[in-house]
Amino acid sequence: MSKQPLRLASAADLEECRVPLVAEPLTAPQAERLAPGFKALGDPVRLRLLSLIASHAGGEVCVCDLTEAFDLTAPTISHHLKVLKETGLVTSERRGTWVYYRAQQAALNLLSTVLSVPEAVDA
C-alpha cells in the first residue's frame, strides 16, 4: 500500500458524490474524492476495526477494547486507527489515558449511498 496519506474530502466537497454508481458513472474528480475512504476499507484489519467501532453499544469504544480483539501489537492497531481517522471514517476523543473512537455516520452513509443498488420495481 502507498505511504501517501489517505484523506477523504470534506463533506461539502463530497456532496456531489452522493449518487449511486448504478445511477450514473462517477466523474474522475468524484472518484478521486471517494477513493481514500474505499482504500482505507480495503484492509481487513481496518474493516474489522470500523465494524467493531460502529457496532459497539453506545456508538463508541475504548481503544483498550479494540486491541483485545486482534492478535496485533498496539502500535499496529494505532496505525490502522490513524488511517481510519485521517480518512474521516472515525473520530476520537481522549479521556484521561484512554482514547475513545466513534464512527462518522455521514462518511459511512456517503460510501454506502455510492454503492447502493435500488431494488427493481415489479411491473
Short mmCIF file of C-alpha atoms in Angstrom, two decimals:
data_model
loop_
_atom_site.label_atom_id
_atom_site.label_comp_id
_atom_site.label_asym_id
_atom_site.label_seq_id
_atom_site.Cartn_x
_atom_site.Cartn_y
_atom_site.Cartn_z
CA MET A 1 0.00 0.00 0.00
CA SER A 2 1.15 3.50 -0.76
CA LYS A 3 2.60 5.59 2.06
CA GLN A 4 0.65 8.63 0.84
CA PRO A 5 -1.83 9.91 3.41
CA LEU A 6 -5.41 8.98 2.62
CA ARG A 7 -7.65 11.96 3.13
CA LEU A 8 -11.36 11.88 2.43
CA ALA A 9 -12.58 15.22 1.09
CA SER A 10 -14.75 17.45 3.25
CA ALA A 11 -18.48 16.81 3.47
CA ALA A 12 -19.22 19.81 1.25
CA ASP A 13 -16.76 18.61 -1.39
CA LEU A 14 -18.33 15.15 -1.32
CA GLU A 15 -21.96 16.27 -1.62
CA GLU A 16 -21.81 15.95 -5.41
CA CYS A 17 -20.59 12.36 -4.98
CA ARG A 18 -23.85 11.29 -3.35
CA VAL A 19 -25.05 9.44 -6.46
CA PRO A 20 -25.21 5.62 -6.67
CA LEU A 21 -22.78 4.09 -9.17
CA VAL A 22 -25.68 2.38 -10.91
CA ALA A 23 -27.50 5.72 -11.45
CA GLU A 24 -24.71 7.41 -13.39
CA PRO A 25 -20.97 6.98 -13.90
CA LEU A 26 -18.65 8.75 -11.49
CA THR A 27 -16.62 11.60 -12.90
CA ALA A 28 -12.85 11.49 -12.45
CA PRO A 29 -12.95 14.16 -9.68
CA GLN A 30 -15.72 12.29 -7.84
CA ALA A 31 -13.70 9.08 -7.97
CA GLU A 32 -10.61 10.92 -6.71
CA ARG A 33 -12.55 12.28 -3.71
CA LEU A 34 -14.19 8.95 -2.82
CA ALA A 35 -11.21 6.63 -3.33
CA PRO A 36 -9.44 7.32 0.00
CA GLY A 37 -12.43 6.08 2.00
CA PHE A 38 -12.72 2.91 -0.02
CA LYS A 39 -8.95 2.43 0.01
CA ALA A 40 -8.90 2.68 3.80
CA LEU A 41 -11.55 -0.03 3.99
CA GLY A 42 -9.58 -2.25 1.60
CA ASP A 43 -7.55 -3.55 4.53
CA PRO A 44 -9.17 -6.39 6.54
CA VAL A 45 -7.91 -5.04 9.88
CA ARG A 46 -9.33 -1.57 9.23
CA LEU A 47 -12.61 -3.03 8.01
CA ARG A 48 -12.91 -5.07 11.22
CA LEU A 49 -11.93 -2.08 13.35
CA LEU A 50 -14.59 0.07 11.73
CA SER A 51 -17.14 -2.69 12.21
CA LEU A 52 -16.22 -3.06 15.88
CA ILE A 53 -16.46 0.69 16.42
CA ALA A 54 -19.70 1.21 14.50
CA SER A 55 -21.50 -1.74 16.08
CA HIS A 56 -20.37 -1.14 19.67
CA ALA A 57 -23.09 -0.42 22.22
CA GLY A 58 -23.40 3.31 22.78
CA GLY A 59 -21.74 4.12 19.46
CA GLU A 60 -18.22 4.45 20.81
CA VAL A 61 -15.49 2.16 22.02
CA CYS A 62 -12.30 2.50 24.03
CA VAL A 63 -9.07 1.66 22.25
CA CYS A 64 -8.36 -0.78 25.08
CA ASP A 65 -11.33 -2.88 23.93
CA LEU A 66 -10.22 -2.77 20.31
CA THR A 67 -6.69 -4.04 20.90
CA GLU A 68 -8.02 -7.13 22.69
CA ALA A 69 -9.91 -8.21 19.56
CA PHE A 70 -6.74 -8.63 17.47
CA ASP A 71 -3.55 -10.62 17.61
CA LEU A 72 -1.60 -7.50 16.67
CA THR A 73 0.61 -5.08 18.56
CA ALA A 74 -0.84 -1.87 19.97
CA PRO A 75 1.25 0.28 17.59
CA THR A 76 -0.16 -1.64 14.61
CA ILE A 77 -3.72 -1.11 15.83
CA SER A 78 -2.92 2.58 16.41
CA HIS A 79 -1.65 2.90 12.83
CA HIS A 80 -4.85 1.44 11.41
CA LEU A 81 -6.99 3.66 13.63
CA LYS A 82 -4.97 6.67 12.47
CA VAL A 83 -5.74 5.81 8.83
CA LEU A 84 -9.46 5.49 9.61
CA LYS A 85 -9.34 8.84 11.40
CA GLU A 86 -7.38 10.60 8.63
CA THR A 87 -9.95 9.49 6.05
CA GLY A 88 -12.80 10.80 8.20
CA LEU A 89 -14.37 7.39 8.85
CA VAL A 90 -13.93 7.69 12.63
CA THR A 91 -13.32 10.38 15.21
CA SER A 92 -11.57 10.07 18.53
CA GLU A 93 -11.67 11.69 21.93
CA ARG A 94 -9.06 11.35 24.66
CA ARG A 95 -10.43 10.81 28.17
CA GLY A 96 -7.65 10.55 30.68
CA THR A 97 -5.25 7.87 29.49
CA TRP A 98 -7.70 6.24 27.06
CA VAL A 99 -8.90 7.21 23.60
CA TYR A 100 -12.48 6.52 22.55
CA TYR A 101 -13.46 6.06 18.91
CA ARG A 102 -16.78 6.75 17.20
CA ALA A 103 -17.78 6.01 13.59
CA GLN A 104 -18.58 9.03 11.44
CA GLN A 105 -22.10 8.29 10.24
CA ALA A 106 -22.00 10.86 7.43
CA ALA A 107 -18.93 9.25 5.86
CA LEU A 108 -20.43 5.76 6.16
CA ASN A 109 -23.71 6.98 4.66
CA LEU A 110 -21.88 8.54 1.72
CA LEU A 111 -19.88 5.41 0.91
CA SER A 112 -22.95 3.21 1.25
CA THR A 113 -25.02 5.54 -0.94
CA VAL A 114 -22.45 5.35 -3.72
CA LEU A 115 -22.59 1.54 -3.56
CA SER A 116 -26.35 1.28 -3.15
CA VAL A 117 -28.41 -0.52 -5.74
CA PRO A 118 -32.09 0.39 -5.84
CA GLU A 119 -34.43 -2.56 -5.73
CA ALA A 120 -36.06 -3.38 -9.05
CA VAL A 121 -39.66 -2.26 -9.29
CA ASP A 122 -42.01 -5.04 -10.39
CA ALA A 123 -44.00 -4.07 -13.45
#
